[in-house]
Short mmCIF file of C-alpha atoms and ligand atoms in Angstrom, two decimals:
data_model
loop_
_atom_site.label_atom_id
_atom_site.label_comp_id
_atom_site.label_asym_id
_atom_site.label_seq_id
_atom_site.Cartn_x
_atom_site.Cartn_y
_atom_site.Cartn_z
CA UNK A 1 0.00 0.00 0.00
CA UNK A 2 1.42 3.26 -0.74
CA UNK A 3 1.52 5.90 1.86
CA UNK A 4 1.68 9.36 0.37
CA UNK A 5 3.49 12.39 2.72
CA UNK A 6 3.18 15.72 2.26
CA UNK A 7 5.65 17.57 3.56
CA UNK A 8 4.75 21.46 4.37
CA UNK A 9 5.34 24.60 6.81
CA UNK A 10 3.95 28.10 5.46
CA UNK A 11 7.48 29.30 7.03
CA UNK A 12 10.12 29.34 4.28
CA UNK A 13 13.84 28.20 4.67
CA UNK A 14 12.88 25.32 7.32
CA UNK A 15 14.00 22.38 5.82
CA UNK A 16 11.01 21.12 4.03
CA UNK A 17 12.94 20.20 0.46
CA UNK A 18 16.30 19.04 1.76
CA UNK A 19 14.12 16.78 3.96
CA UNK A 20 12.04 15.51 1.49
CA UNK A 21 15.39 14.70 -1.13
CA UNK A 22 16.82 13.01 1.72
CA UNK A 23 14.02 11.27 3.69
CA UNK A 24 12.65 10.09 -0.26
CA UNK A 25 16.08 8.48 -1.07
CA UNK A 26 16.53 7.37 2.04
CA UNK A 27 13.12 5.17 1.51
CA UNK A 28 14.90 4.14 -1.52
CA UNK A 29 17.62 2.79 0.04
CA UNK A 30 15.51 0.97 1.89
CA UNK A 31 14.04 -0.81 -1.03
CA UNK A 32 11.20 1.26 -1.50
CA UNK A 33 10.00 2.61 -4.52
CA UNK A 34 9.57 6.53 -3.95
CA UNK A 35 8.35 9.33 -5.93
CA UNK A 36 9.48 13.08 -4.63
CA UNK A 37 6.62 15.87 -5.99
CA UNK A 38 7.78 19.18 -6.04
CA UNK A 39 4.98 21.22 -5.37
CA UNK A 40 6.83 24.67 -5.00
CA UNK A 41 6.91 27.14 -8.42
CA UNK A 42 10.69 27.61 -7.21
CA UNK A 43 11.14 24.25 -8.33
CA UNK A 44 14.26 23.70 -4.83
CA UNK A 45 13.31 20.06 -5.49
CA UNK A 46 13.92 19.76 -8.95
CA UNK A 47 16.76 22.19 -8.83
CA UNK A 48 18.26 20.39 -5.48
CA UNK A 49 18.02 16.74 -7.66
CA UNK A 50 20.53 18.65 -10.61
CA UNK A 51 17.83 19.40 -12.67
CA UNK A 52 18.85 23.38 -13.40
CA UNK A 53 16.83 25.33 -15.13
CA UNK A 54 13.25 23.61 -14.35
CA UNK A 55 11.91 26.42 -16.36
CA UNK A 56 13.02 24.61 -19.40
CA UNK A 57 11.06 21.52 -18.54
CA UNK A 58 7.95 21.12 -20.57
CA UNK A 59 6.57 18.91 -18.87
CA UNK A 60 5.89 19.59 -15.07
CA UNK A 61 3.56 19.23 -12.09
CA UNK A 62 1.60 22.18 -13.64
CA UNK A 63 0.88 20.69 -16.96
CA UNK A 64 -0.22 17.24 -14.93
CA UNK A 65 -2.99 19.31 -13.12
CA UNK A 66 -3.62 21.28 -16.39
CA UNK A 67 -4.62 18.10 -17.49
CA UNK A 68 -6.57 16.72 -14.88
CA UNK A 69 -8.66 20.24 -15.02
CA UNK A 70 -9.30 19.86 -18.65
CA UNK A 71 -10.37 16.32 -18.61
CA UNK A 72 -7.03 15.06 -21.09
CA UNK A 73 -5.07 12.22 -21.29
CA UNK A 74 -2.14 12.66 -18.32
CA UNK A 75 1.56 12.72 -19.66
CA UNK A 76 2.61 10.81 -16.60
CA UNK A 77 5.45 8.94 -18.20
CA UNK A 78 6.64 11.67 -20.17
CA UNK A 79 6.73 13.87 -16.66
CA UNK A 80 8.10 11.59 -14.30
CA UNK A 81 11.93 11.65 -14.29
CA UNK A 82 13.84 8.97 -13.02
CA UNK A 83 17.19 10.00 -10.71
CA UNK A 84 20.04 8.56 -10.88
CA UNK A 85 19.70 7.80 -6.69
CA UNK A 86 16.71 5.65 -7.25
CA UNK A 87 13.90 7.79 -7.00
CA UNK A 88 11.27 9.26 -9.62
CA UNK A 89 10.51 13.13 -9.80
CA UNK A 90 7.69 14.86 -10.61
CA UNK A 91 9.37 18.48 -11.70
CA UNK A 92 7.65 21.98 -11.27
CA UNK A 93 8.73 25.25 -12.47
CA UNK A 94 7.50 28.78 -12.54
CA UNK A 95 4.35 27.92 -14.45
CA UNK A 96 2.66 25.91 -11.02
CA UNK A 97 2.34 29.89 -9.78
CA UNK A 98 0.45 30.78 -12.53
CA UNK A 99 -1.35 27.60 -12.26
CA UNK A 100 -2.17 28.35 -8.56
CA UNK A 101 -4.25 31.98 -9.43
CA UNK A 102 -6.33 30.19 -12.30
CA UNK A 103 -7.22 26.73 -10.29
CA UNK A 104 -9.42 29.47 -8.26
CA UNK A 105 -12.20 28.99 -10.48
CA UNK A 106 -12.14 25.32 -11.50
CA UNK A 107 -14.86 23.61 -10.34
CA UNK A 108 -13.64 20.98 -7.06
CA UNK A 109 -10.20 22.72 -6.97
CA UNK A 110 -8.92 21.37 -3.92
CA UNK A 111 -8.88 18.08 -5.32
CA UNK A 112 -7.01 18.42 -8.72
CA UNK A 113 -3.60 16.90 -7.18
CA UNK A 114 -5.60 13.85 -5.30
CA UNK A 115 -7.23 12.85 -8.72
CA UNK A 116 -3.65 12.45 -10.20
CA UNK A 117 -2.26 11.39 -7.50
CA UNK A 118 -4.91 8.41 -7.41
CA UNK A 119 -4.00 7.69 -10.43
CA UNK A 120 -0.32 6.72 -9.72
CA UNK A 121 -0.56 5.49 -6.49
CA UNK A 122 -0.16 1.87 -7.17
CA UNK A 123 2.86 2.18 -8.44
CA UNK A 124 4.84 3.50 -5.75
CA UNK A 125 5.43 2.64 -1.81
CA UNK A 126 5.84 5.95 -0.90
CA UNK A 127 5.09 9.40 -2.74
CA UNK A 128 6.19 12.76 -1.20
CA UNK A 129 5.15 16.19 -1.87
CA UNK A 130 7.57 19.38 -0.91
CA UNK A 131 5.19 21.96 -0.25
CA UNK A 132 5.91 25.40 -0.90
CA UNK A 133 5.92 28.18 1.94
CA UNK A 134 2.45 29.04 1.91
CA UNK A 135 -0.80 27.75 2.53
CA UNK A 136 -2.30 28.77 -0.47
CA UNK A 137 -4.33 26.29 -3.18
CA UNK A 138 -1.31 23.63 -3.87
CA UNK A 139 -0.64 23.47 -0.28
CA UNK A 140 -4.27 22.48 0.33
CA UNK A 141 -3.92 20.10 -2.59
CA UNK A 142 -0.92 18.17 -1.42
CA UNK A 143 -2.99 18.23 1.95
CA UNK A 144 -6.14 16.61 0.07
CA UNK A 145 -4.39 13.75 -1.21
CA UNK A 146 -1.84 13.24 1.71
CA UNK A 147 -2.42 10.19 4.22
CA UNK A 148 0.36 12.41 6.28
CA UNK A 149 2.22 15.44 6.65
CA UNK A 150 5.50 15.47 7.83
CA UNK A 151 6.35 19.78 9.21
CA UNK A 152 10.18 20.64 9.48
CA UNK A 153 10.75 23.03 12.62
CA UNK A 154 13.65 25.60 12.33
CA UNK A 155 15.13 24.89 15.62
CA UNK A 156 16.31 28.52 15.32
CA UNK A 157 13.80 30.91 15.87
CA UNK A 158 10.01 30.80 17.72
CA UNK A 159 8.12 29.06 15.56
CA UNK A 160 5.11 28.11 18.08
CA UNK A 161 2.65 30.40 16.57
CA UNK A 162 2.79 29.68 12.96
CA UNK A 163 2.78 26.72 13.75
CA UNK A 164 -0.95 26.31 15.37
CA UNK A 165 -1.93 27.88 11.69
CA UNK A 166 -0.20 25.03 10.00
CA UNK A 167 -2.48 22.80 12.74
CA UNK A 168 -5.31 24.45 11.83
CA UNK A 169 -5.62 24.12 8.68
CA UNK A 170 -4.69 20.68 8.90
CA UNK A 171 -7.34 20.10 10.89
CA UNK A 172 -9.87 21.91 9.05
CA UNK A 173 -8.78 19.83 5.87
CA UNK A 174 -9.19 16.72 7.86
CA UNK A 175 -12.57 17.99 8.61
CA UNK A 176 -14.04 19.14 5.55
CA UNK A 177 -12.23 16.89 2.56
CA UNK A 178 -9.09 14.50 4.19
CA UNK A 179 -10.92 12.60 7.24
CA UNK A 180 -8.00 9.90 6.57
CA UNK A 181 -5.09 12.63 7.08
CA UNK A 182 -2.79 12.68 10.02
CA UNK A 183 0.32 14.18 10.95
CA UNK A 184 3.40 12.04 10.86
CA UNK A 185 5.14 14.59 13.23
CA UNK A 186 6.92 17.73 13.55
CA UNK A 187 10.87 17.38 13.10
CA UNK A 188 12.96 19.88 14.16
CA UNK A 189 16.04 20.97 11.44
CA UNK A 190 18.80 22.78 11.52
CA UNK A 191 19.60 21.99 15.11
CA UNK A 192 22.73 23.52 16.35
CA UNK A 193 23.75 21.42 19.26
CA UNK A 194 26.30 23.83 20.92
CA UNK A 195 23.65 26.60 21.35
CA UNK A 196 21.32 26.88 24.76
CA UNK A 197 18.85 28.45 22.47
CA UNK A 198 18.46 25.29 19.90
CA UNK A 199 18.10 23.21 23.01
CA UNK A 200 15.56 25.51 24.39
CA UNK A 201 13.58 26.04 21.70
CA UNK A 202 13.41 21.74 20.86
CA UNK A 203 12.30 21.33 24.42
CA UNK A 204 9.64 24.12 23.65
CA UNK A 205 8.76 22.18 20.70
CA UNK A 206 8.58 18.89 22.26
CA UNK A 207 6.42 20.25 25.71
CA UNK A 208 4.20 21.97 23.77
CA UNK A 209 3.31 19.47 20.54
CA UNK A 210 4.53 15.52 21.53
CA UNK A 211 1.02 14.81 22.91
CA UNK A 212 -0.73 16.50 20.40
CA UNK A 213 0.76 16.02 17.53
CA UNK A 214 3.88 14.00 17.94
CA UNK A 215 7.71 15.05 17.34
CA UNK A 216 10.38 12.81 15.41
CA UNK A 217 12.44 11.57 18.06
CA UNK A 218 15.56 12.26 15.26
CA UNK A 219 16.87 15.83 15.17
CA UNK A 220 18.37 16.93 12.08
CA UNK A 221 21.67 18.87 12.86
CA UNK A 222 22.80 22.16 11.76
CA UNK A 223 25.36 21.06 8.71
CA UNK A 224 27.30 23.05 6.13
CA UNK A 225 27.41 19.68 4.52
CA UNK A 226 23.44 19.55 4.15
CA UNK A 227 23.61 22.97 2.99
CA UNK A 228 25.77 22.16 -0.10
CA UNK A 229 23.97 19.31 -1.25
CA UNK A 230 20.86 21.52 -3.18
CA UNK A 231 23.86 22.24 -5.41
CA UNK A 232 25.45 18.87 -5.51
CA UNK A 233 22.28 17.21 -7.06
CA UNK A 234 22.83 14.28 -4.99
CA UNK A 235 21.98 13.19 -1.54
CA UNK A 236 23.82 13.57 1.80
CA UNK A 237 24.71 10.17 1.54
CA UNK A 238 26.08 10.39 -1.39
CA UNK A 239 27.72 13.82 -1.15
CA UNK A 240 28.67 12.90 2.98
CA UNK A 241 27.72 9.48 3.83
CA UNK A 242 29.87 9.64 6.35
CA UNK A 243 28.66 12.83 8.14
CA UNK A 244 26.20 13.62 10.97
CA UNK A 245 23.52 14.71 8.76
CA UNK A 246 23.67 11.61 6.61
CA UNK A 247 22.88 9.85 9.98
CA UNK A 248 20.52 11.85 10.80
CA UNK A 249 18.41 10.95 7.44
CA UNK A 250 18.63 7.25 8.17
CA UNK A 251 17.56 7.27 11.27
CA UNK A 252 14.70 9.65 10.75
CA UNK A 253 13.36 7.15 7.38
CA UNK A 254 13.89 4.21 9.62
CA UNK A 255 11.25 6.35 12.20
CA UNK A 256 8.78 7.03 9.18
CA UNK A 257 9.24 3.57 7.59
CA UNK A 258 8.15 1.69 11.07
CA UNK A 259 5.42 4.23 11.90
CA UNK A 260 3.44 0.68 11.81
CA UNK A 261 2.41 0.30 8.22
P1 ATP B 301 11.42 26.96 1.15
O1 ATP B 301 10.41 27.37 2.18
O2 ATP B 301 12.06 28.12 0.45
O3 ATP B 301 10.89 25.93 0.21
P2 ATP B 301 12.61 24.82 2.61
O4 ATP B 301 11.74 24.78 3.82
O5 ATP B 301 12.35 23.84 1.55
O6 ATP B 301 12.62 26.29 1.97
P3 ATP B 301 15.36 24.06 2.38
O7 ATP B 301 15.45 24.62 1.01
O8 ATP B 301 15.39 22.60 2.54
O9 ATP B 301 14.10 24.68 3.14
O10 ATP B 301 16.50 24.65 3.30
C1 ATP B 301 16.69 26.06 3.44
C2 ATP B 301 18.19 26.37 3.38
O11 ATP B 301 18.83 25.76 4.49
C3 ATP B 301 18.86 25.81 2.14
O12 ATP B 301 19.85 26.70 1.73
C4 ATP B 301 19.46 24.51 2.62
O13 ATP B 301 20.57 24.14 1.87
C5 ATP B 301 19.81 24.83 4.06
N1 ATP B 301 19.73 23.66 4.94
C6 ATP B 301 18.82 22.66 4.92
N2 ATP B 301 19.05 21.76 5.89
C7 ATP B 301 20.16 22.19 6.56
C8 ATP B 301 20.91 21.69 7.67
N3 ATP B 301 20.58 20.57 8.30
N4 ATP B 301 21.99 22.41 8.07
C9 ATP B 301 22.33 23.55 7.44
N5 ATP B 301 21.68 24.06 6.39
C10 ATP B 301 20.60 23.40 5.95
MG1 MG B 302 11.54 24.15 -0.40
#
């Protein structure tokens, strides 16, 4: 059964598509079979898995969900790119923001990204969406079709109060159109283990949300390492197998591939 993971947080620079590169190969590695969505009109996924100028792609996320909202035939083969790590790509580019303003009007618009992601579920063990950092249309999308979401913390600055948002409108999309959606947990990122603060603020974190929501017990650490990769088009362990972040990743897809599936 395939378990599809969106991973989102309105607040940008948390982590969100160096955690979805890195927990999707990791499932790989695993002996999964895992396809990464980049649901962001920056196209950091795409970019961050050596694909360079995403603009240049023809076919994208946005032209998938063209499709779905005018009833055509989906390119699915013809989008999906297959990495050289193991793991299939759906790209995006610049035209998903345009795509974003006109979905307003389409008739059931929350639910253009479930009815193609339906459509390739069965082929996969594990599908994850990057998010982009809002919680506009797409967001709700990914949201609609998700069975989880998985929400990178910056360990780095306050983040309690956008987070309840983020809750909130998880909730109310579990409510109204997702009854089956839960969250997989908040992780924290970017952890810099020599600072009081980071420690204060992941205790914060983990009083305030492990009953209700549930952290990762993994902490990613703060890394120049992990910050290279998104121009190495590789993963950390391919780029530092070795290094703390690298172990970091594996422990945090062994946590999401024995959440009891
Ligand atoms: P956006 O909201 O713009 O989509 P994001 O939440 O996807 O951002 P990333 O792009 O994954 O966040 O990371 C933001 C920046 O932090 C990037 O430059 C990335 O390389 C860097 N970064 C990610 N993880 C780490 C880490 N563990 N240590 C240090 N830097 C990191
Ligand atoms: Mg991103």
């Amino acid at each position: 059964m395939c378990k599809v993971i969106a991973v989102a947080n309105q607040k940008g620079g948390v982590g969100k598509t160096t955690t979805s590169v890195n927990l999707g190969i990791g499932l790989t590695a695993e002996g999964n079979r895992v396809l990464l969505v980049d649901c962001d009109p920056q196209g950091s996924l795409t970019v961050s898995l050596g694909y360079k100028e995403p603009d240049q792609l023809e076919n994208t996320l946005a032209s998938l969900i063209s499709e779905v909202i005018e009833d055509e035939d989906l390119q699915i083969k013809e989008t999906i790119i297959h990495h050289e790590e193991g793991v299939d790509l759906i790209p995006a580019n610049i035209e998903l923001s345009a795509l974003e303003i006109n979905m307003v009007n389409v008739m059931s618009r929350e639910l253009m990204m479930k009815c193609l992601i339906d459509q390739i579920r069965e082929d996969y063990d594990y599908i994850i969406i990057d998010c982009m950092p809002s919680l506009g249309m797409l967001t709700i999308n990914a949201l609609v079709c998700a069975d989880s979401v998985l929400i990178p913390v910056q360990a780095a600055y306050l983040p309690v109060k956008g987070l309840q948002q983020l809750i909130k409108t998880i909730s109310r999309v579990q409510r109204k159109l997702n009854p089956g959606l839960h969250i997989e947990g908040i992780l924290l990122t970017m952890v810099d283990g020599r600072t009081n603060y980071a420690k204060d603020i992941s205790r914060l974190v983990y009083d305030s949300y492990s009953d209700q929501v549930g952290v990762f017990k993994t902490i990613i650490p703060l890394s120049v390492r992990a910050a290279e990769i998104s121009a190495e088009g590789s993963s950390i362990y391919q780029y530092d197998p070795k290094g703390k972040a690298a172990s970091a990743y594996k422990s945090l897809t062994k946590e999401v591939a024995n959440d009891g599936r």
